[in-house]
């Protein structure tokens, strides 16, 4: 837009603005009067026509943001103009209209009982501040419709509500988000804390966190016909955190099309009266549909859930994501965790793991009927050994399974018209021991280690694997990892580096969530110590890492945190390892001593057991 056109645009806008006065500037002395008058008249007429056309196109008696000084496509912050227009709309009971063009804003915009509408993807609100980029819906009757939200490129994920693209605030009611395109963002696309709302026919793509996230005691929310693509976490999620003291209730997730997310497709982690119906879920990194009470995030149980007529394609594609399965039920926190859950007439095709995967150690009450399972890489239906509760499977079909149609390792009450292929007993029956002795922490393998059971990690597709042994004395537990890894890397931090981890329940209390005597510790290929436990005391840990041909050796000692040991004591334990096989600074897969599908990161009850022996 030319300088004269911008001037004319602003002058015309000032005429249209309700409180504004008219003012004109004299043409430059260097410009002839005739030429300047002609140019001004031409530009003014053109812009006046454009503005009049937009005013005519604006819905109802809408207030244009351009009436308050917002100018499209000029790389100037329009925040104040947009806020003034929103305020005027609230005072007058009118809508706010965003005409075609790109308008910049550098801080949150609050719609309090106001409807903001545009002309689809041509009406662009572009955030320049990833830390505070939310369009916030507050009060009663706020609406966002027919606009596009874009942002500056971001690589760091944020978790605050004001860094989401759309934030429905606590207390907001009777809101709607419709026909809006959200492209990019440092946090979630849409995060909801309100009641009585509709999220309909929106497109959300390329956010670093969830696409659509409903939490904080939200009630009566309908999520329908949205398209979600390539999110950094779950694509649609309902989450009820215990810390919020409130359940999410009465949510309908209907006919959405979600694909390509880093983690899970549609998640319900705590909530009641939730319906997931007729959605298409494809190419997820983790589970297609994930239902849980999560110990790692302290979420409530799931009650009165109906999952029906969904199409799930090619789930569990990201080997670094632990929560796999076409439909995954994970019970790791509340007792019971999942109650009155019905899964009916879903189709699960080409799962990267088991099509129906059920795990955890708190009870589940669920019924599966008339589901079609096609070509899973592992089992059609897999129930892990620690599962409890009541499960029913009737009139389901399984074809082309890489494993068994039904593989039930649990002692739960299971009724099924598909025969169980798992051997009876649910466990290996082996005994694992830690020998008494005090090795030197120098990376050399002392004789004392030979008396301890080598615990074998699984082997990944690149051949990376390893064993771990444990010894003990009166002061500490000692760990020895011997890793085989053709491409060891340490280009990032924590689990994104090649590293080994121990998960320890010293008292074997099996509390589920970590408590006294429980810890997790990670030692990297670069010798750096880290933990998911805040405040873990690394100063008392002795460790060494030795690089060798074809892999590396890790030896470390951790003083007891609660146990006064004696021969015959049993500790709860798991060992795991992380592998960045291609050297891009991101974990490509992980290894485990116990079954990888057991949620050891969230539930100490699924750990294996190791006996301390003289």
XYZ file of C-alpha atoms in Angstrom:
614
model
C 0.000 0.000 0.000
C 1.412 3.435 -0.940
C 2.062 6.148 1.660
C -0.773 8.283 0.260
C -3.118 5.302 0.278
C -2.313 4.587 3.936
C -3.022 8.218 4.782
C -6.287 8.128 2.889
C -7.216 4.815 4.527
C -6.744 6.273 7.981
C -8.590 9.491 7.098
C -11.519 7.568 5.679
C -11.543 5.295 8.715
C -11.626 8.325 11.003
C -14.726 9.601 9.219
C -16.421 6.234 9.760
C -15.400 5.931 13.416
C -18.180 6.975 15.793
C -16.107 9.226 18.065
C -13.608 10.495 15.533
C -13.180 13.990 14.061
C -12.118 14.751 10.471
C -8.701 16.243 9.792
C -6.645 16.556 6.603
C -3.015 17.352 6.008
C -1.699 19.744 3.351
C 0.241 18.177 0.491
C 4.012 18.459 0.483
C 5.479 21.713 -0.860
C 7.623 19.631 -3.203
C 4.507 18.197 -4.868
C 2.473 20.294 -7.245
C -1.011 21.159 -6.048
C -2.589 19.645 -9.129
C -0.618 16.389 -8.892
C -1.147 15.978 -5.149
C -4.852 16.729 -5.427
C -5.297 14.213 -8.201
C -3.365 11.534 -6.353
C -5.163 12.186 -3.100
C -8.558 12.169 -4.767
C -7.750 8.942 -6.604
C -6.374 7.140 -3.546
C -9.112 8.469 -1.280
C -11.869 7.429 -3.650
C -10.345 3.973 -4.063
C -9.910 3.458 -0.340
C -13.299 4.909 0.492
C -14.869 2.457 -1.927
C -12.928 -0.426 -0.397
C -13.930 0.559 3.116
C -17.537 1.056 2.150
C -17.535 -2.356 0.522
C -16.116 -3.921 3.677
C -18.673 -2.104 5.802
C -21.392 -3.462 3.545
C -19.896 -6.966 3.763
C -19.565 -6.852 7.541
C -22.239 -8.925 9.256
C -25.040 -6.955 10.873
C -24.089 -3.613 12.347
C -20.502 -4.705 12.938
C -17.704 -2.401 14.006
C -14.680 -2.644 11.704
C -11.292 -2.771 13.384
C -10.112 -0.458 10.598
C -12.479 2.195 11.976
C -10.142 2.453 14.957
C -6.870 2.699 13.049
C -5.988 -0.906 12.174
C -4.346 -1.003 8.756
C -3.825 -4.325 6.974
C -0.513 -5.553 5.617
C 1.612 -2.663 6.915
C 3.811 -4.498 9.496
C 2.577 -2.171 12.266
C 1.096 -3.438 15.534
C -2.717 -3.126 15.445
C -3.312 -4.262 19.037
C -4.636 -0.950 20.376
C -6.996 -0.496 17.446
C -8.371 -4.029 17.816
C -8.872 -3.604 21.545
C -10.665 -0.276 21.023
C -12.961 -1.863 18.459
C -13.725 -4.759 20.822
C -14.471 -2.327 23.645
C -16.777 -0.256 21.438
C -18.558 -3.397 20.297
C -19.182 -4.481 23.880
C -20.476 -1.030 24.839
C -22.835 -0.906 21.872
C -23.872 -4.546 21.733
C -22.466 -4.955 18.228
C -20.040 -7.385 16.552
C -16.394 -6.757 15.648
C -15.439 -7.357 12.037
C -11.940 -8.180 10.756
C -11.780 -7.354 7.034
C -9.434 -9.149 4.612
C -5.748 -8.520 5.199
C -3.128 -9.330 7.826
C -3.367 -7.449 11.126
C -0.604 -7.762 13.717
C -1.160 -7.987 17.461
C 1.445 -8.234 20.223
C -0.594 -9.196 23.300
C -3.759 -11.018 24.300
C -7.133 -9.863 22.985
C -10.113 -10.426 25.282
C -13.619 -10.953 23.936
C -15.979 -10.469 26.879
C -19.470 -11.153 25.591
C -18.383 -10.011 22.130
C -18.554 -11.727 18.738
C -15.494 -11.277 16.522
C -15.973 -12.339 12.921
C -14.032 -12.117 9.672
C -14.237 -13.221 6.065
C -12.552 -16.607 6.467
C -8.864 -17.257 5.776
C -8.371 -13.833 4.183
C -9.021 -12.139 7.561
C -5.757 -12.797 9.380
C -4.802 -11.947 12.954
C -1.057 -12.510 13.222
C 0.543 -12.799 16.655
C 4.024 -11.368 17.076
C 4.413 -12.525 20.686
C 4.394 -16.332 21.246
C 4.299 -15.845 25.029
C 1.019 -13.876 24.918
C -0.833 -14.712 21.739
C -4.260 -15.832 22.986
C -7.621 -14.646 21.800
C -9.417 -14.995 25.130
C -13.143 -15.670 25.410
C -14.657 -14.455 28.678
C -18.074 -13.659 30.094
C -21.233 -14.892 28.399
C -21.903 -15.246 24.697
C -18.411 -14.644 23.301
C -17.873 -15.888 19.757
C -14.939 -16.230 17.375
C -15.788 -16.959 13.758
C -14.343 -16.956 10.234
C -10.829 -15.678 10.952
C -7.346 -17.093 10.576
C -4.817 -16.975 13.422
C -1.145 -17.127 12.481
C 2.056 -16.503 14.413
C 5.791 -16.055 14.144
C 7.771 -19.306 13.814
C 8.363 -21.000 17.185
C 10.427 -23.957 18.384
C 9.997 -23.797 22.180
C 6.829 -25.274 23.644
C 5.024 -23.210 26.282
C 2.300 -24.283 28.698
C 0.532 -21.107 29.855
C -3.047 -20.362 28.860
C -2.101 -16.986 27.399
C 0.325 -18.704 25.013
C -2.511 -20.779 23.514
C -4.047 -19.450 20.312
C -7.599 -19.426 21.706
C -8.237 -19.520 25.464
C -11.762 -19.971 26.814
C -11.361 -18.559 30.293
C -12.743 -19.942 33.570
C -16.282 -18.655 34.001
C -16.898 -18.217 30.280
C -20.315 -19.512 29.210
C -22.358 -19.948 26.033
C -19.344 -19.472 23.792
C -18.579 -20.642 20.267
C -15.478 -21.018 18.101
C -16.470 -21.637 14.506
C -14.860 -21.793 11.048
C -11.557 -20.475 12.384
C -8.145 -21.557 11.088
C -5.302 -21.813 13.610
C -1.872 -22.198 12.065
C 1.135 -22.692 14.333
C 1.588 -21.776 17.955
C 3.860 -22.275 20.946
C 1.153 -23.977 23.021
C -2.325 -25.426 22.438
C -4.525 -24.392 19.550
C -7.706 -24.098 21.648
C -7.775 -24.560 25.434
C -11.132 -24.544 27.211
C -12.121 -23.861 30.832
C -15.698 -22.785 30.129
C -19.235 -24.198 30.053
C -21.931 -24.544 27.406
C -19.747 -24.139 24.356
C -19.364 -25.242 20.749
C -16.096 -25.781 18.869
C -17.159 -26.434 15.298
C -15.649 -26.669 11.808
C -12.280 -25.205 12.789
C -8.877 -26.189 11.410
C -5.938 -26.479 13.821
C -2.468 -27.371 12.581
C 1.198 -27.289 13.561
C 0.836 -26.319 17.228
C 3.569 -27.402 19.648
C 1.048 -28.679 22.227
C -2.481 -30.130 21.934
C -4.754 -29.117 19.105
C -7.939 -28.808 21.207
C -7.654 -29.232 25.000
C -10.685 -29.237 27.337
C -9.964 -29.074 31.068
C -10.539 -27.206 34.341
C -14.077 -28.412 35.092
C -15.490 -27.540 31.661
C -19.067 -28.739 31.113
C -21.434 -29.201 28.189
C -18.933 -28.841 25.363
C -19.521 -29.980 21.793
C -16.474 -30.532 19.557
C -17.623 -31.362 16.042
C -16.409 -31.429 12.425
C -13.003 -29.942 13.221
C -9.829 -30.762 11.290
C -6.633 -31.179 13.327
C -3.224 -31.809 11.761
C 0.356 -32.340 12.908
C 0.156 -31.159 16.508
C 3.069 -31.436 18.920
C 0.995 -33.419 21.422
C -2.554 -34.838 21.509
C -4.904 -33.677 18.782
C -8.091 -33.520 20.880
C -7.888 -34.007 24.648
C -10.271 -34.038 27.601
C -8.269 -33.866 30.848
C -9.513 -33.642 34.451
C -6.609 -32.913 36.798
C -7.026 -33.620 40.494
C -5.164 -30.401 41.247
C -8.025 -28.428 39.658
C -10.550 -30.094 41.954
C -13.107 -30.401 39.147
C -14.206 -32.897 36.531
C -14.775 -32.225 32.867
C -18.386 -33.264 32.207
C -20.678 -33.897 29.273
C -18.433 -33.570 26.226
C -19.366 -34.698 22.708
C -16.496 -35.263 20.253
C -18.211 -35.940 16.946
C -17.149 -36.289 13.294
C -13.722 -34.691 13.620
C -10.841 -35.510 11.262
C -7.490 -35.693 13.061
C -4.190 -36.838 11.607
C -0.449 -36.679 12.012
C -0.097 -35.712 15.676
C 3.156 -36.350 17.536
C 1.383 -38.175 20.373
C -2.210 -39.408 20.706
C -5.280 -38.817 18.565
C -8.241 -38.354 20.923
C -7.607 -38.526 24.682
C -9.867 -38.709 27.722
C -7.732 -38.602 30.864
C -10.318 -38.155 33.571
C -13.880 -37.063 32.840
C -17.500 -38.129 32.957
C -20.229 -38.499 30.340
C -17.953 -38.199 27.326
C -18.950 -39.398 23.850
C -16.448 -40.005 21.034
C -18.434 -40.749 17.880
C -17.790 -41.009 14.120
C -14.307 -39.486 14.123
C -11.500 -40.277 11.689
C -8.119 -40.674 13.428
C -5.029 -41.379 11.339
C -1.243 -41.558 11.475
C -0.803 -40.843 15.173
C 2.554 -41.081 16.910
C 0.948 -42.824 19.882
C -2.483 -44.293 20.569
C -5.387 -43.560 18.277
C -7.856 -43.225 21.165
C -6.388 -43.022 24.687
C -8.564 -43.480 27.791
C -6.904 -43.178 31.197
C -6.626 -42.136 34.770
C -2.952 -41.155 34.659
C -0.651 -41.498 37.646
C 2.041 -39.359 36.037
C -0.382 -36.405 35.680
C -2.695 -37.181 38.640
C -5.944 -37.209 36.687
C -9.388 -38.309 37.827
C -11.108 -41.505 36.705
C -13.177 -41.835 33.527
C -16.893 -42.578 33.982
C -19.745 -43.163 31.531
C -17.786 -43.163 28.294
C -19.146 -44.112 24.866
C -16.710 -44.630 21.946
C -18.494 -45.664 18.771
C -18.234 -45.739 14.970
C -14.740 -44.247 14.839
C -12.199 -45.074 12.126
C -8.626 -45.460 13.412
C -5.848 -45.819 10.840
C -2.117 -46.379 11.282
C -1.727 -45.520 14.958
C 1.476 -45.922 17.049
C 3.907 -44.671 14.405
C 6.389 -42.912 16.722
C 8.671 -45.442 18.429
C 9.695 -42.896 21.070
C 6.111 -42.528 22.355
C 5.243 -45.107 25.049
C 1.430 -44.765 24.915
C 0.668 -46.966 21.909
C -2.332 -48.961 20.694
C -5.298 -48.326 18.422
C -7.570 -47.992 21.449
C -5.560 -47.858 24.683
C -7.002 -48.123 28.201
C -4.490 -47.161 30.898
C -5.472 -47.449 34.564
C -2.686 -46.062 36.741
C -4.137 -43.604 39.264
C -7.653 -43.673 40.730
C -9.295 -46.862 42.019
C -11.278 -47.679 39.974
C -9.841 -45.856 36.959
C -12.309 -46.520 34.121
C -15.982 -47.245 34.842
C -18.841 -47.986 32.443
C -16.867 -47.549 29.225
C -18.447 -48.865 26.015
C -16.565 -49.332 22.733
C -18.846 -50.247 19.859
C -18.527 -50.552 16.061
C -15.085 -48.975 15.759
C -12.690 -49.965 12.952
C -8.969 -50.159 13.713
C -6.699 -50.729 10.712
C -2.915 -51.190 10.476
C -2.112 -50.472 14.112
C 1.605 -50.187 14.810
C 1.089 -52.145 18.038
C -1.981 -53.979 19.366
C -5.323 -52.667 18.153
C -6.912 -52.794 21.618
C -4.312 -52.482 24.382
C -5.346 -52.572 28.055
C -2.879 -52.008 30.883
C -2.312 -50.622 34.351
C -3.006 -51.905 37.845
C -6.243 -50.228 39.003
C -9.569 -51.654 37.962
C -11.379 -51.175 34.665
C -14.992 -51.852 33.757
C -15.400 -51.853 29.969
C -17.301 -53.557 27.183
C -16.125 -54.019 23.576
C -18.625 -55.119 20.938
C -18.776 -55.254 17.134
C -15.356 -53.680 16.631
C -13.411 -54.627 13.485
C -9.655 -55.102 13.836
C -7.537 -55.365 10.689
C -3.789 -56.053 10.335
C -2.346 -54.977 13.708
C 1.422 -55.343 14.012
C 1.017 -57.089 17.369
C -2.115 -58.596 18.937
C -5.688 -57.816 18.055
C -6.580 -57.465 21.739
C -3.819 -57.418 24.375
C -4.553 -57.349 28.121
C -1.370 -57.026 30.172
C -0.634 -59.033 33.307
C -1.342 -56.327 35.917
C -4.863 -55.443 34.702
C -7.777 -55.887 37.112
C -11.522 -55.400 36.771
C -14.246 -56.674 34.448
C -13.899 -56.739 30.659
C -16.307 -58.023 28.037
C -15.505 -58.764 24.363
C -18.366 -59.888 22.131
C -18.860 -60.008 18.348
C -15.510 -58.363 17.585
C -13.552 -59.460 14.506
C -9.770 -59.748 14.135
C -7.958 -60.466 10.892
C -4.317 -60.374 9.849
C -2.878 -59.921 13.354
C 0.891 -60.089 13.724
C 0.309 -61.759 17.097
C -2.820 -63.368 18.507
C -6.454 -62.281 18.114
C -6.704 -62.171 21.940
C -3.699 -62.280 24.269
C -4.873 -61.937 27.870
C -2.048 -62.128 30.444
C -4.148 -60.763 33.306
C -6.256 -62.244 36.068
C -9.086 -59.789 35.408
C -12.613 -61.093 34.868
C -12.662 -61.362 31.083
C -15.517 -62.734 29.004
C -14.843 -63.157 25.299
C -16.058 -65.111 22.306
C -12.452 -65.055 20.985
C -10.216 -67.706 22.610
C -7.272 -66.554 24.705
C -3.843 -67.450 23.270
C -1.716 -66.386 26.263
C -0.249 -69.143 28.450
C -1.839 -69.423 31.925
C -0.230 -67.762 34.927
C 0.441 -64.304 33.497
C 4.159 -64.223 34.334
C 7.475 -65.887 33.676
C 7.910 -67.308 37.179
C 11.624 -66.451 37.123
C 13.422 -65.121 40.194
C 15.857 -62.219 39.864
C 18.548 -61.563 42.441
C 20.938 -58.796 43.449
C 24.139 -60.112 45.025
C 25.691 -58.557 48.112
C 28.926 -56.726 47.393
C 30.538 -53.334 46.888
C 31.949 -52.787 43.405
C 34.302 -49.954 42.508
C 32.538 -47.327 40.393
C 35.153 -47.192 37.665
C 33.519 -48.819 34.641
C 35.529 -52.017 35.105
C 33.378 -55.066 35.780
C 34.330 -56.507 39.188
C 33.731 -60.168 40.017
C 30.897 -59.292 42.391
C 28.652 -58.519 39.412
C 28.752 -62.136 38.189
C 26.586 -63.265 41.113
C 23.662 -61.000 40.141
C 20.997 -61.867 37.551
C 21.507 -60.087 34.214
C 18.197 -58.375 33.411
C 17.763 -58.281 29.637
C 16.392 -55.149 27.951
C 14.368 -55.620 24.794
C 16.079 -55.077 21.422
C 15.031 -52.230 19.118
C 14.895 -52.252 15.329
C 18.469 -50.940 15.073
C 19.824 -53.689 17.304
C 20.349 -51.508 20.364
C 19.919 -53.498 23.575
C 21.619 -54.160 26.908
C 21.603 -55.824 30.292
C 21.517 -54.444 33.805
C 22.692 -56.010 37.079
C 22.193 -54.880 40.680
C 24.359 -55.367 43.753
C 23.861 -54.036 47.277
C 25.506 -53.338 50.596
C 24.442 -51.476 53.719
C 24.916 -48.040 52.162
C 23.650 -48.198 48.582
C 22.250 -50.002 45.576
C 24.721 -50.388 42.701
C 23.780 -50.645 39.023
C 25.735 -51.882 35.998
C 24.448 -51.357 32.440
C 26.265 -52.956 29.520
C 24.784 -51.403 26.399
C 25.159 -52.560 22.800
C 24.682 -49.540 20.530
C 26.244 -49.015 17.124
C 25.350 -45.297 17.061
C 25.649 -43.795 20.552
C 24.754 -40.075 20.620
C 24.546 -37.287 23.162
C 23.513 -34.148 21.300
C 20.616 -32.987 23.477
C 19.525 -33.471 27.101
C 17.792 -35.996 29.375
C 15.842 -38.749 27.568
C 16.662 -37.321 24.129
C 20.264 -38.458 24.587
C 21.352 -42.067 24.610
C 20.997 -42.846 28.299
C 20.043 -45.477 30.879
C 17.462 -45.213 33.649
C 16.501 -47.020 36.847
C 13.001 -46.951 38.354
C 13.145 -48.105 41.984
C 10.574 -48.870 44.680
C 12.981 -49.609 47.567
C 10.241 -50.755 49.952
C 8.332 -52.634 47.230
C 5.274 -50.813 48.571
C 3.525 -50.757 45.181
C 1.778 -47.470 45.904
C 1.229 -46.668 42.245
C 2.385 -43.063 42.164
C 5.881 -42.429 43.528
C 6.162 -41.881 47.251
C 8.739 -42.489 50.031
C 11.477 -44.845 48.862
C 10.680 -44.434 45.160
C 12.974 -42.769 42.651
C 13.939 -42.522 39.005
C 17.470 -41.669 37.892
C 18.944 -41.240 34.422
C 22.631 -41.375 33.416
C 23.482 -40.104 29.936
C 26.073 -41.286 27.462
C 27.646 -37.875 28.153
C 27.802 -38.777 31.915
C 25.152 -36.179 32.833
C 22.732 -37.149 35.611
C 19.064 -36.208 35.380
C 15.714 -37.184 36.876
C 12.019 -36.508 36.436
C 11.864 -36.012 40.224
C 12.238 -32.395 41.260
C 14.940 -31.836 43.835
C 16.616 -35.201 43.375
C 19.963 -35.114 45.221
C 22.599 -35.917 42.609
C 25.503 -35.032 44.938
C 25.323 -38.422 46.680
C 25.321 -40.402 43.418
C 28.610 -41.860 42.174
C 28.723 -42.733 38.486
C 30.982 -43.388 35.532
C 30.407 -43.962 31.812
C 32.922 -45.822 29.661
C 32.714 -45.591 25.873
C 33.774 -48.743 24.091
C 33.606 -50.374 20.691
C 29.998 -51.241 19.867
C 28.436 -49.519 22.853
C 29.038 -48.170 26.332
C 29.093 -49.221 29.986
C 27.450 -47.312 32.837
C 28.127 -47.991 36.503
C 26.601 -46.007 39.374
C 25.699 -46.141 43.049
C 22.648 -44.551 44.724
C 22.399 -44.352 48.534
C 19.162 -45.669 50.051
C 16.374 -43.138 50.455
C 14.134 -45.218 52.793
C 15.304 -48.838 52.970
C 17.406 -50.342 55.747
C 18.457 -53.405 53.762
C 18.848 -57.033 54.772
C 19.151 -60.259 52.854
C 15.780 -61.442 51.585
C 14.351 -57.976 51.044
C 12.587 -57.469 47.687
C 12.726 -54.196 45.766
C 10.401 -53.104 42.985
C 12.459 -52.329 39.899
C 12.599 -51.559 36.220
C 15.475 -50.610 33.958
C 15.072 -48.672 30.732
C 17.257 -46.993 28.127
C 16.823 -44.274 25.506
C 18.200 -44.297 21.976
C 18.800 -41.423 19.581
C 19.792 -43.665 16.701
C 20.061 -41.053 13.940
C 21.851 -38.291 15.858
C 19.203 -35.587 15.494
C 19.032 -34.796 19.214
C 15.648 -36.512 19.679
C 14.817 -39.902 21.157
C 13.926 -42.393 18.416
C 12.973 -45.295 20.655
C 13.279 -46.632 24.184
C 14.062 -50.005 25.760
C 12.754 -51.681 28.903
C 13.348 -54.737 31.081
C 9.644 -55.288 31.794
C 7.103 -55.215 28.945
C 7.437 -51.842 27.200
C 3.683 -51.395 27.284
C 3.538 -51.495 31.085
C 3.329 -47.855 32.262
C 6.331 -47.939 34.571
C 6.761 -44.160 34.223
C 3.404 -43.684 35.977
C 2.770 -46.749 38.142
C 5.169 -48.453 40.569
C 2.784 -51.422 40.836
C 3.860 -52.678 37.398
C 7.569 -52.897 38.306
C 9.352 -56.224 38.346
C 10.886 -57.551 41.564
C 14.504 -58.219 42.514
C 15.545 -60.020 45.723
C 18.583 -58.918 47.754
C 20.718 -61.999 48.473
C 23.963 -62.642 50.355
